[in-house]
Short mmCIF file of C-alpha atoms in Angstrom, two decimals:
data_model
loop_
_atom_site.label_atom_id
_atom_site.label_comp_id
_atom_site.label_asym_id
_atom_site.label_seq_id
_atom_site.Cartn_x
_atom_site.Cartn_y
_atom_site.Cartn_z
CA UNK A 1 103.34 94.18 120.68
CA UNK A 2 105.16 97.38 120.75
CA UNK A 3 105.81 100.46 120.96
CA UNK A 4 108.04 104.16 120.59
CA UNK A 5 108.85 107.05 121.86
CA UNK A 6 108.42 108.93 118.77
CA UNK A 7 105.38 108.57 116.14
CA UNK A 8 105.65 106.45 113.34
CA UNK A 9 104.14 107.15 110.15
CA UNK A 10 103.59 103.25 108.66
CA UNK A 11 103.24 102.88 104.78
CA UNK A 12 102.12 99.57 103.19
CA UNK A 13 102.61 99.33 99.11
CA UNK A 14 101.97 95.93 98.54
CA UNK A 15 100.57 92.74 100.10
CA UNK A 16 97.75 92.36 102.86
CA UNK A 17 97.83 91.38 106.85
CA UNK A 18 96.28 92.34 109.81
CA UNK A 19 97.56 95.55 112.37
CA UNK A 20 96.54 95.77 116.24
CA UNK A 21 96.90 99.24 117.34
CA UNK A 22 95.54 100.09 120.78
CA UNK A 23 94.32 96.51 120.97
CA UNK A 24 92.14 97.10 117.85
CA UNK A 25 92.99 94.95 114.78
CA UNK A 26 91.92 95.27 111.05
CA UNK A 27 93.16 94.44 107.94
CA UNK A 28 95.36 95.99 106.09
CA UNK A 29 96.45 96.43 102.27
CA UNK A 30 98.26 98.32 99.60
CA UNK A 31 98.13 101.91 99.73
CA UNK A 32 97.52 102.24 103.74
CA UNK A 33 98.90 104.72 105.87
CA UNK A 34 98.68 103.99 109.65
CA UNK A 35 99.87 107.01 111.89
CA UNK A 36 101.06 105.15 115.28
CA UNK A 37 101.06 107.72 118.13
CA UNK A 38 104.09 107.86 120.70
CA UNK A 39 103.87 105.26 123.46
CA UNK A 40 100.50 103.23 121.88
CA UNK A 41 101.29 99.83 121.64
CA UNK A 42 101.06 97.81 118.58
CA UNK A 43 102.04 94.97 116.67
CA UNK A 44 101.23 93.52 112.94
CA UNK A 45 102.01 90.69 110.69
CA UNK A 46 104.10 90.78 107.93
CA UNK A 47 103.53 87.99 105.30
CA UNK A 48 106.15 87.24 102.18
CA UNK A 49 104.53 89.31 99.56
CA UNK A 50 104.21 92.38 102.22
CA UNK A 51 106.54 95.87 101.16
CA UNK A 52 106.03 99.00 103.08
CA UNK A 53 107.71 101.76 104.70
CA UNK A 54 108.28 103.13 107.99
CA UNK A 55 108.48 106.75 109.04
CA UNK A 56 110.19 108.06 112.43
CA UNK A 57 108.28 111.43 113.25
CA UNK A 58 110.50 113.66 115.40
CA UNK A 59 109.32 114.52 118.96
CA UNK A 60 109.55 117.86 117.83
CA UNK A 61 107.41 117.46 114.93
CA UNK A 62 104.80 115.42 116.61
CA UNK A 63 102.01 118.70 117.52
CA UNK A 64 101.61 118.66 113.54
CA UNK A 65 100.38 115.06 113.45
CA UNK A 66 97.21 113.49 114.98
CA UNK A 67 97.08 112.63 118.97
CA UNK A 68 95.20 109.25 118.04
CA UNK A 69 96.21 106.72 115.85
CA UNK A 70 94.10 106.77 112.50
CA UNK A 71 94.55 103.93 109.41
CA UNK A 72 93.67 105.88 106.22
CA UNK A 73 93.06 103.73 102.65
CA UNK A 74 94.28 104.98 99.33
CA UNK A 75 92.00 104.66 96.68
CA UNK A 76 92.75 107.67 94.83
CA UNK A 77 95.16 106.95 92.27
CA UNK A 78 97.08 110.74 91.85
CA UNK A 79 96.94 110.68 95.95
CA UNK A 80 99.17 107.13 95.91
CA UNK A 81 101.34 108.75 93.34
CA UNK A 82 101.83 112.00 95.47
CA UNK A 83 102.34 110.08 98.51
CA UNK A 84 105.30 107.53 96.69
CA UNK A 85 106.73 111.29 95.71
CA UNK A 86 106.69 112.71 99.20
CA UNK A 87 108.21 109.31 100.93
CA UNK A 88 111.08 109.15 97.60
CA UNK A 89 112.23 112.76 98.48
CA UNK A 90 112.36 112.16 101.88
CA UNK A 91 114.92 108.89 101.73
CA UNK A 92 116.68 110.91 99.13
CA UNK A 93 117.82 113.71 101.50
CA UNK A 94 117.99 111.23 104.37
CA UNK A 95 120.70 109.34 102.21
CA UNK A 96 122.40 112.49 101.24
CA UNK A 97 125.64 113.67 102.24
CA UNK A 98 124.59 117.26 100.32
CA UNK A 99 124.66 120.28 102.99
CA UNK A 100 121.35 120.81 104.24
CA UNK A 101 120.14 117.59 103.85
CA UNK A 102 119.10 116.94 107.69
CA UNK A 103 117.02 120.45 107.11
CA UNK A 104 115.39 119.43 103.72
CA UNK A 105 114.66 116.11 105.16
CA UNK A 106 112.50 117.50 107.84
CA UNK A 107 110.66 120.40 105.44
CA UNK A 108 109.48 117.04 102.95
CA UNK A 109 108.34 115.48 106.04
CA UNK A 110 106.53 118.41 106.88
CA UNK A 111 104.83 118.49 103.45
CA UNK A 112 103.90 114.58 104.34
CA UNK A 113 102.13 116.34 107.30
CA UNK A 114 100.29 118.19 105.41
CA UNK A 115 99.15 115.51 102.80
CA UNK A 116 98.42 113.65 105.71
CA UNK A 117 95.78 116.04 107.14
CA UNK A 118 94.32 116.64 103.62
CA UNK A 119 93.77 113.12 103.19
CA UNK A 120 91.81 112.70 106.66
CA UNK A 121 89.28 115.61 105.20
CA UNK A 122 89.29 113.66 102.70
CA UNK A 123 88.75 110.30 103.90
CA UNK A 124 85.16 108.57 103.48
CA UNK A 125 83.69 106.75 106.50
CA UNK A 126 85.24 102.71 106.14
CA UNK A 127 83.54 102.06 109.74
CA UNK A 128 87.03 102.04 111.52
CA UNK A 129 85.94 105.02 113.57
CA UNK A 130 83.01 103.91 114.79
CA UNK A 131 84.42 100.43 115.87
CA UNK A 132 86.82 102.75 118.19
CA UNK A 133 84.13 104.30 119.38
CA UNK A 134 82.40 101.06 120.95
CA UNK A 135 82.70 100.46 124.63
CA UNK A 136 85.16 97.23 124.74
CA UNK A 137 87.68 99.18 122.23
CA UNK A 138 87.52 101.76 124.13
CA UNK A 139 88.28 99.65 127.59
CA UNK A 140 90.74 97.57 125.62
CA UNK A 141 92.85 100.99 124.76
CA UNK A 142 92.85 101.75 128.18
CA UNK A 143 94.44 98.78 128.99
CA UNK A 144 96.80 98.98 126.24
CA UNK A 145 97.65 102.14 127.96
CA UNK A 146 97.92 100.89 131.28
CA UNK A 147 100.24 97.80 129.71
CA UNK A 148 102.61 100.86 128.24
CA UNK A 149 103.08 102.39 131.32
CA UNK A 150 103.31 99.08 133.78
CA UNK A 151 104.88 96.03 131.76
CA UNK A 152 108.13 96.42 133.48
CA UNK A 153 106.35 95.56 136.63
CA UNK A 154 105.13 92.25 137.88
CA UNK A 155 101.17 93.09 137.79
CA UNK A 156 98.84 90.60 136.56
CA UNK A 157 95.89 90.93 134.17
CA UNK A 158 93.76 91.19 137.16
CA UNK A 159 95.30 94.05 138.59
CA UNK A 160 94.83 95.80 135.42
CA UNK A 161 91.51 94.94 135.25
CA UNK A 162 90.83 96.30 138.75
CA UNK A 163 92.10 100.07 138.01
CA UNK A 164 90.14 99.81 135.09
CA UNK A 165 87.02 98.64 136.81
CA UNK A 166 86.01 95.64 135.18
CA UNK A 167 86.50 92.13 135.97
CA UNK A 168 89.14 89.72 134.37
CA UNK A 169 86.71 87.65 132.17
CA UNK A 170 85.06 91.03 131.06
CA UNK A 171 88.49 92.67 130.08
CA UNK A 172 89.35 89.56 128.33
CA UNK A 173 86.03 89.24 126.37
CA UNK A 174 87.15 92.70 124.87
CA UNK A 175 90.20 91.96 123.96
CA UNK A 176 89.22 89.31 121.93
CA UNK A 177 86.30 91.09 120.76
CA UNK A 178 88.23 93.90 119.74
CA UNK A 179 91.66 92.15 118.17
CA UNK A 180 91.40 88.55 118.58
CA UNK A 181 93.76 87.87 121.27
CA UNK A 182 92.89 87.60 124.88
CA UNK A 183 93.86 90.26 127.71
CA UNK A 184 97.01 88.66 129.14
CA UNK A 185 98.37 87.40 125.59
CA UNK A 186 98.37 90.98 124.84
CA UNK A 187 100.34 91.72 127.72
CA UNK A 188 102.90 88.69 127.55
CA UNK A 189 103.41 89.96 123.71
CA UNK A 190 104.97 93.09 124.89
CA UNK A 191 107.41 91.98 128.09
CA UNK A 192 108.57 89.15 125.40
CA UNK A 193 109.49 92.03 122.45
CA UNK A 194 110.78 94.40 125.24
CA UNK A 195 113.08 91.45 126.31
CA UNK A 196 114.07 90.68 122.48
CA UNK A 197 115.29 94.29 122.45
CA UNK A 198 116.85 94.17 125.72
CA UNK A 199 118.94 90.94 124.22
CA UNK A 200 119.51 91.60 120.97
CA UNK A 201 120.51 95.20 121.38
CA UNK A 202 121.94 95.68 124.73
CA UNK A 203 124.99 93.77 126.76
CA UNK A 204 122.44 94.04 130.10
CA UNK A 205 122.71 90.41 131.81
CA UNK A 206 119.63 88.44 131.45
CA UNK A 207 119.37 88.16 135.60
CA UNK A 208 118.81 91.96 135.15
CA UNK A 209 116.60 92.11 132.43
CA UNK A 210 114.05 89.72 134.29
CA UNK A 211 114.47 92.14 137.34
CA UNK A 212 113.65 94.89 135.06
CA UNK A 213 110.95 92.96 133.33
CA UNK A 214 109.16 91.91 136.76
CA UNK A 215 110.12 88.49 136.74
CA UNK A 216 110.49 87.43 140.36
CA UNK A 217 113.93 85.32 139.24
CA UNK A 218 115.90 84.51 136.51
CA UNK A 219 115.05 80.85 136.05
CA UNK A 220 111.37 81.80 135.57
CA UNK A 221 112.27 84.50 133.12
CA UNK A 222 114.27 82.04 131.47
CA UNK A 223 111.68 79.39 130.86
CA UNK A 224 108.55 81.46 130.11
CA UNK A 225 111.11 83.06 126.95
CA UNK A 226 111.97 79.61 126.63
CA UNK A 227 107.93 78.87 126.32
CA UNK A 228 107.87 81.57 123.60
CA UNK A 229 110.70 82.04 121.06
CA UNK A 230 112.28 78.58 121.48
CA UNK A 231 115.35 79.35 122.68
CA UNK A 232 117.00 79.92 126.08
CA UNK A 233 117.27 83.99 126.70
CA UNK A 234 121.07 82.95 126.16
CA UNK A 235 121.01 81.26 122.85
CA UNK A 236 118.86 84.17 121.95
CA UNK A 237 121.18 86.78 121.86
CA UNK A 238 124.40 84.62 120.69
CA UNK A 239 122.28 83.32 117.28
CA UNK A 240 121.19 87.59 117.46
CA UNK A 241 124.73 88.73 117.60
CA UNK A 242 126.09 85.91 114.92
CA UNK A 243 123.49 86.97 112.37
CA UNK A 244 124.46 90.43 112.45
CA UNK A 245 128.36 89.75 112.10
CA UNK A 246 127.45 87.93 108.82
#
């Protein structure tokens, strides 16, 4: 589980898996676009025969793009052609030293805004809408939500599920009605990628990064990402910094 500041535009070409966004999971295949809104948390698995594409949407460019995520299927064989257009000028100007390039960049993005919107007119009813319409996805986005904005501090499941106004057992039952995981896996899946990020990109000490992360000491922090990845915060970020010098 994760998340960004900025929307993401997510394109899969080939190869099948499953994507929780908001705590909602489905499948997904070739020729899917997935918008990702800023700050909505999400994760998805990525198998061997899996190629796709990710798109960072400027801040600045985020009023022309939806305000909820939305997973769109390509069936229509001159709109995946289009699309593989769109996304090839785009890398070409972002890979370009040519003047302009930063400005042309953001125009063929723009266009992908627009095929973007034509395609959701477009769209025929799947069902996805209506399961986000139902009453636990709809409490498990909340709590999504809530997870975004709180998993630096030390509250539990339950005091989630009190500002949300359900008990516990009922949050949980969502969550694993809606994406197969229970309530506090999802929130244990996003402190352990924050603190993957923390380690593998930053030279914070680990005692601080459990302080940020809530833990109430180091040595717990310690063994619960011990519990998870396998390896000791530590070891983490040495075998993280030795794969990138090779």
């Amino acid at each position: 589980m994760r998340s960004h500041a900025s929307p993401r535009l997510l394109y899969v070409g080939k190869g099948h898996g499953r994507i929780t966004v908001a705590g909602l999971t489905s499948g997904y295949g070739p020729n899917n676009l997935i918008f990702i809104p800023a700050h909505t948390m999400y994760g998805f698995d990525v198998g061997p025969t899996v190629f796709g594409q990710m798109v960072t949407i400027p801040g600045a460019m985020a009023s022309e793009w939806p305000d909820e995520h939305i997973h769109l299927r390509l069936r229509d064989v001159t709109a995946q052609k289009e699309l593989l257009g769109l996304l090839d000028a785009l890398e070409k100007e972002l890979s370009s030293d040519r003047s302009a390039h930063s400005r042309a960049a953001h125009y063929h993005l723009g266009l992908l805004a627009v095929f973007y919107e034509r395609q959701l007119d477009a769209r025929a009813d799947d069902g996805q809408e209506a399961r986000s319409e139902t009453s636990a996805a709809r409490l498990v986005a909340a709590y999504t939500d809530l997870i975004e904005r709180d998993y630096r501090s030390d509250r539990r499941v339950g005091d989630y599920a009190t500002e949300l106004g359900v008990t516990p057992t009922h949050l949980t039952r969502c969550c694993k009605q809606t994406c197969g995981k229970s309530a506090l896996a999802l929130l244990t899946d996003r402190v352990h990628y924050e603190a993957c990020m923390l380690l593998r990109e930053t030279r914070t000490p680990v005692q601080q990064i459990a302080t940020e992360l809530g833990f109430h000491s180091p040595a717990y922090f310690s063994r619960a990402f011990l519990a998870r990845s396998g390896r000791t915060p530590s070891d983490f970020r040495k075998h993280g910094a030795a794969a990138q010098r090779r």
